[in-house]
């Protein structure tokens, strides 16, 4: 059988790394990246349109704004990470140059690191809505805007500083087909990233379990709205990022260097491409768990006529038959 590492061969150059990868591997990665791109851009754009233009997400305002920002971050990650990677795989080398590498890494790091914070805020927000519904009503639009803006400012500032400091440490990964600004050679910075990921992951995991317990005890009502969707979003993020967290922790140990090149190649591929799940699965989760969003997609996208008994009135056709007119968002979300 063909060894995995024989599929990945590195040809170094002072300005560019060329990649020699077997065609089957490249085709699989290209197909996976294209599917992720199409689903992410389509699904998250529909989420933003449904939320911003049609107000179709019938949740508390704080959760809606966080879902908007999560969809925007997913679109940004798709544009700055997945699409350039498709070009690198197709060309079998990094073709965008050093300057675009630095810019691309900065933007990708922003969208990559903003995602867990938004997911954590989303889970904490829903948990507080269930436990303290009166406090949830005090969340005004300015407060929501300030909280979300603060998160973006912190992440952008941190990514900008780290990119400027480490921009001279550029390398092109011949396994993941991506250009990187190397932070890991600085042990203290790598340790900080691990601590950051562990803390955020702990918040997401704890609040998700807590939400799951509370949602089981509450039978319907406004307090439970959106719990199923948020639990699913948190679960998907946790599953997709576990490989990355484990690899980063392993890279800080001396045992990582002793691993075979086959093992390290597998680790890189799994961790890099598993994160794509978070970019396109969220809209699918909303469709199956938020009734208002499902109704919007069915009526506005798929042009299906809603004939449920929630429709307010019947419309009489010229033939004398009657159909029920759809009302967007007239059902309570789970």
Coordinates of C-alpha atoms in Angstrom, one line a residue:
X1 CA 0.0 0.0 0.0
X2 CA 1.1 3.5 -0.7
X3 CA 2.4 5.3 2.4
X4 CA 0.5 8.6 3.2
X5 CA 3.7 10.6 3.4
X6 CA 4.7 9.5 0.0
X7 CA 1.7 11.4 -1.3
X8 CA 3.1 14.6 0.2
X9 CA 6.5 15.7 -0.9
X10 CA 8.0 19.1 -0.2
X11 CA 10.2 20.9 -2.6
X12 CA 11.7 23.9 -0.8
X13 CA 12.5 27.2 -2.3
X14 CA 13.6 30.6 -0.9
X15 CA 10.4 32.2 -2.0
X16 CA 7.8 29.4 -2.4
X17 CA 7.1 25.9 -1.4
X18 CA 5.9 23.6 -4.2
X19 CA 3.7 20.6 -3.3
X20 CA 3.8 17.2 -4.9
X21 CA 0.6 15.5 -3.9
X22 CA -1.1 12.4 -5.4
X23 CA -4.1 13.2 -7.5
X24 CA -6.6 11.2 -5.5
X25 CA -5.8 13.1 -2.3
X26 CA -6.0 16.4 -4.1
X27 CA -9.3 15.6 -5.7
X28 CA -10.8 14.6 -2.4
X29 CA -9.6 17.8 -0.7
X30 CA -10.8 20.0 -3.6
X31 CA -14.2 18.3 -3.5
X32 CA -14.6 18.7 0.2
X33 CA -13.5 22.4 0.0
X34 CA -15.9 23.1 -2.8
X35 CA -18.8 21.5 -1.0
X36 CA -18.0 23.4 2.2
X37 CA -17.7 26.7 0.2
X38 CA -21.1 26.3 -1.6
X39 CA -23.0 25.2 1.5
X40 CA -21.4 27.9 3.8
X41 CA -21.9 30.8 1.5
X42 CA -25.4 29.8 0.5
X43 CA -26.6 28.8 4.0
X44 CA -25.1 31.7 5.9
X45 CA -26.3 34.2 3.3
X46 CA -29.8 32.9 3.7
X47 CA -29.5 33.2 7.5
X48 CA -28.4 36.9 7.2
X49 CA -31.2 37.7 4.8
X50 CA -33.8 35.9 6.9
X51 CA -32.6 37.7 10.0
X52 CA -31.8 41.2 8.8
X53 CA -34.3 41.8 6.1
X54 CA -37.3 39.6 7.0
X55 CA -36.9 39.4 10.8
X56 CA -37.7 35.7 10.4
X57 CA -35.7 34.4 13.5
X58 CA -38.2 34.5 16.4
X59 CA -35.7 34.5 19.2
X60 CA -34.6 37.0 21.8
X61 CA -32.8 39.9 20.2
X62 CA -29.4 39.1 21.8
X63 CA -29.4 35.5 20.3
X64 CA -30.5 36.8 16.9
X65 CA -27.6 39.3 16.8
X66 CA -25.1 36.7 17.8
X67 CA -26.4 34.3 15.2
X68 CA -26.0 37.1 12.6
X69 CA -22.4 37.6 13.7
X70 CA -21.7 33.9 13.7
X71 CA -23.0 33.7 10.1
X72 CA -20.9 36.7 9.1
X73 CA -17.8 35.1 10.6
X74 CA -18.5 31.8 8.8
X75 CA -18.7 33.6 5.5
X76 CA -15.5 35.5 6.2
X77 CA -13.7 32.3 7.1
X78 CA -14.9 30.7 3.9
X79 CA -13.7 33.6 1.8
X80 CA -10.3 34.0 3.4
X81 CA -9.4 30.4 4.1
X82 CA -11.3 27.8 2.2
X83 CA -11.4 29.5 -1.2
X84 CA -7.7 30.4 -1.3
X85 CA -7.0 26.8 -0.2
X86 CA -8.9 25.5 -3.2
X87 CA -6.6 27.5 -5.5
X88 CA -3.5 26.2 -3.8
X89 CA -4.6 22.6 -4.1
X90 CA -5.6 23.1 -7.7
X91 CA -2.2 24.7 -8.5
X92 CA -0.4 22.2 -6.3
X93 CA 1.5 25.1 -4.7
X94 CA 0.9 28.5 -2.9
X95 CA 0.4 30.9 -5.7
X96 CA -0.6 34.1 -3.9
X97 CA 2.7 35.4 -2.7
X98 CA 4.1 36.6 0.6
X99 CA 2.1 39.8 1.1
X100 CA -1.2 38.0 0.5
X101 CA -0.1 35.2 2.8
X102 CA 0.2 37.7 5.6
X103 CA -3.1 39.5 4.9
X104 CA -4.9 36.2 4.4
X105 CA -3.5 34.8 7.7
X106 CA -4.6 37.9 9.6
X107 CA -8.1 37.8 8.3
X108 CA -8.4 34.0 8.7
X109 CA -7.2 34.2 12.3
X110 CA -9.8 36.9 13.0
X111 CA -12.7 34.8 11.8
X112 CA -11.3 31.6 13.2
X113 CA -10.9 33.1 16.7
X114 CA -14.1 35.1 16.8
X115 CA -16.2 32.0 16.2
X116 CA -15.6 30.3 19.6
X117 CA -16.2 33.5 21.4
X118 CA -19.5 34.1 19.6
X119 CA -20.6 30.5 20.2
X120 CA -19.7 30.9 23.9
X121 CA -21.7 34.1 24.2
X122 CA -24.6 32.5 22.4
X123 CA -24.7 29.6 24.9
X124 CA -24.2 31.8 27.9
X125 CA -26.9 34.2 26.6
X126 CA -29.5 31.4 26.2
X127 CA -28.6 30.0 29.6
X128 CA -29.2 33.3 31.3
X129 CA -32.4 33.8 29.4
X130 CA -33.7 30.5 30.8
X131 CA -32.4 31.1 34.3
X132 CA -33.2 34.9 34.6
X133 CA -35.8 35.8 32.0
X134 CA -36.4 39.2 33.6
X135 CA -32.7 40.1 33.2
X136 CA -32.9 39.1 29.6
X137 CA -35.6 41.8 28.9
X138 CA -33.1 44.5 30.0
X139 CA -30.8 43.7 27.0
X140 CA -31.3 46.8 24.9
X141 CA -30.0 47.2 21.3
X142 CA -27.1 49.5 22.4
X143 CA -26.0 47.0 25.1
X144 CA -26.0 44.2 22.5
X145 CA -24.1 46.2 20.0
X146 CA -21.5 47.2 22.6
X147 CA -21.0 43.6 23.7
X148 CA -20.6 42.2 20.2
X149 CA -18.4 45.1 19.1
X150 CA -16.1 44.7 22.1
X151 CA -15.5 41.0 21.1
X152 CA -14.6 41.9 17.5
X153 CA -12.3 44.7 18.6
X154 CA -10.4 42.5 21.1
X155 CA -10.0 39.7 18.5
X156 CA -8.9 42.0 15.7
X157 CA -6.4 43.8 17.9
X158 CA -4.9 40.5 19.2
X159 CA -4.6 39.1 15.7
X160 CA -3.1 42.3 14.3
X161 CA -0.4 42.5 17.0
X162 CA 0.5 38.8 16.6
X163 CA 0.6 39.1 12.8
X164 CA 2.9 42.1 12.9
X165 CA 5.2 40.5 15.5
X166 CA 5.5 37.2 13.7
X167 CA 5.1 38.2 10.1
X168 CA 8.7 37.4 9.3
X169 CA 8.1 33.7 10.2
X170 CA 6.3 32.6 7.0
X171 CA 6.0 29.1 5.8
X172 CA 3.9 27.1 3.4
X173 CA 2.4 23.9 4.7
X174 CA 2.8 21.2 2.0
X175 CA 0.2 19.0 3.8
X176 CA -2.7 21.4 4.4
X177 CA -2.0 23.5 1.3
X178 CA -2.1 26.7 3.4
X179 CA 0.2 29.6 4.0
X180 CA 1.0 30.2 7.7
X181 CA 2.5 32.7 10.0
X182 CA 4.4 30.5 12.4
X183 CA 3.6 31.3 16.0
X184 CA 4.3 27.8 17.5
X185 CA 8.1 28.3 17.7
X186 CA 7.5 30.8 20.4
X187 CA 6.5 28.5 23.3
X188 CA 4.9 31.1 25.5
X189 CA 2.6 32.2 22.6
X190 CA 1.6 28.6 21.8
X191 CA 0.9 28.0 25.5
X192 CA -1.3 31.1 25.5
X193 CA -3.3 29.8 22.5
X194 CA -3.8 26.5 24.2
X195 CA -5.0 28.1 27.4
X196 CA -7.4 30.4 25.4
X197 CA -8.9 27.4 23.5
X198 CA -9.3 25.4 26.7
X199 CA -11.0 28.2 28.6
X200 CA -13.4 29.0 25.8
X201 CA -14.1 25.3 25.1
X202 CA -14.8 24.7 28.8
X203 CA -17.3 27.6 28.8
X204 CA -19.1 26.2 25.7
X205 CA -19.1 22.6 27.0
X206 CA -20.3 23.6 30.5
X207 CA -23.1 25.9 29.3
X208 CA -24.2 23.4 26.7
X209 CA -24.6 20.6 29.2
X210 CA -26.4 23.0 31.5
X211 CA -28.7 24.1 28.7
X212 CA -29.4 20.5 27.8
X213 CA -30.4 19.7 31.4
X214 CA -32.6 22.8 31.8
X215 CA -34.2 22.4 28.3
X216 CA -35.4 18.9 29.3
X217 CA -37.1 20.3 32.4
X218 CA -38.9 23.1 30.6
X219 CA -41.9 22.2 28.5
X220 CA -42.2 24.9 25.9
X221 CA -42.6 28.5 26.6
X222 CA -40.6 31.6 25.6
X223 CA -37.8 30.6 27.9
X224 CA -37.0 27.5 25.9
X225 CA -37.0 29.1 22.4
X226 CA -33.9 28.4 20.4
X227 CA -32.4 26.1 23.0
X228 CA -32.2 23.1 20.7
X229 CA -30.5 25.0 17.9
X230 CA -28.0 26.6 20.3
X231 CA -27.2 23.3 21.9
X232 CA -26.6 21.8 18.4
X233 CA -24.4 24.7 17.3
X234 CA -22.2 24.3 20.4
X235 CA -22.0 20.6 20.0
X236 CA -20.9 20.9 16.3
X237 CA -18.2 23.5 17.2
X238 CA -16.9 21.3 20.1
X239 CA -16.7 18.2 17.9
X240 CA -15.0 20.1 15.0
X241 CA -12.4 21.7 17.1
X242 CA -11.4 18.9 19.3
X243 CA -8.8 17.6 16.8
X244 CA -7.2 21.0 16.5
X245 CA -7.0 21.5 20.3
X246 CA -5.4 18.1 20.7
X247 CA -2.9 18.7 17.9
X248 CA -1.9 22.1 19.3
X249 CA -1.4 20.6 22.8
X250 CA 0.7 17.8 21.3
X251 CA 2.9 20.1 19.3
X252 CA 4.0 21.8 22.5
X253 CA 5.4 18.4 23.8
X254 CA 8.6 16.7 22.9
X255 CA 6.7 13.5 22.0
X256 CA 5.2 15.2 18.9
X257 CA 8.6 15.3 17.1
X258 CA 9.0 11.6 17.7
X259 CA 5.8 10.8 15.9
X260 CA 6.2 9.3 12.4
X261 CA 5.6 11.7 9.4
X262 CA 2.6 9.6 8.4
X263 CA 1.0 10.3 11.8
X264 CA 1.8 14.0 11.7
X265 CA 0.4 14.3 8.1
X266 CA -2.9 12.6 9.2
X267 CA -3.1 15.0 12.2
X268 CA -2.7 18.0 10.0
X269 CA -5.2 17.0 7.4
X270 CA -7.9 16.0 10.0
X271 CA -7.5 19.1 12.1
X272 CA -7.4 21.6 9.2
X273 CA -10.4 20.3 7.2
X274 CA -12.6 19.2 10.1
X275 CA -13.1 22.8 11.1
X276 CA -15.0 23.4 7.8
X277 CA -18.0 21.6 9.5
X278 CA -18.7 24.6 11.6
X279 CA -19.0 26.8 8.6
X280 CA -21.8 25.1 6.8
X281 CA -23.7 23.0 9.3
X282 CA -25.1 25.9 11.4
X283 CA -27.7 26.9 8.8
X284 CA -28.8 23.3 8.4
X285 CA -29.2 23.1 12.2
X286 CA -31.4 26.3 12.2
X287 CA -33.5 24.8 9.4
X288 CA -34.4 21.7 11.4
X289 CA -34.6 23.2 14.9
X290 CA -36.0 26.8 14.4
X291 CA -39.5 26.7 13.1
X292 CA -39.5 30.3 12.0
X293 CA -36.4 29.8 10.0
X294 CA -37.6 26.6 8.4
X295 CA -40.9 28.4 7.5
X296 CA -38.9 31.2 5.9
X297 CA -36.8 28.9 3.8
X298 CA -39.8 26.8 2.8
X299 CA -41.9 29.8 1.7
X300 CA -39.2 32.2 0.4
X301 CA -36.5 29.8 -1.0
X302 CA -38.4 26.6 -1.9
X303 CA -41.6 28.5 -2.7
X304 CA -43.7 26.0 -0.7
X305 CA -47.2 27.0 0.4
X306 CA -47.7 26.7 4.1
X307 CA -51.1 25.0 4.7
X308 CA -50.8 24.6 8.5
X309 CA -53.6 25.7 10.7
X310 CA -51.6 28.6 11.9
X311 CA -52.4 30.5 8.7
X312 CA -54.8 33.3 9.5
X313 CA -57.1 33.2 6.6
X314 CA -58.0 31.4 3.4
X315 CA -57.6 32.8 0.0
X316 CA -60.2 32.0 -2.6
X317 CA -58.9 31.2 -6.1
X318 CA -60.8 31.9 -9.3
X319 CA -61.8 28.2 -9.4
X320 CA -63.5 28.5 -6.1
X321 CA -60.9 26.5 -4.2
X322 CA -59.2 28.0 -1.1
X323 CA -55.7 27.8 0.2
X324 CA -54.1 29.1 3.4
X325 CA -51.8 32.0 3.2
X326 CA -48.4 31.6 5.0
X327 CA -47.4 33.8 7.8
X328 CA -43.6 34.0 8.3
X329 CA -42.4 33.4 11.9
X330 CA -45.8 32.7 13.3
X331 CA -44.7 29.6 15.2
X332 CA -42.6 29.4 18.3
X333 CA -39.1 28.1 17.9
X334 CA -37.9 25.2 20.1

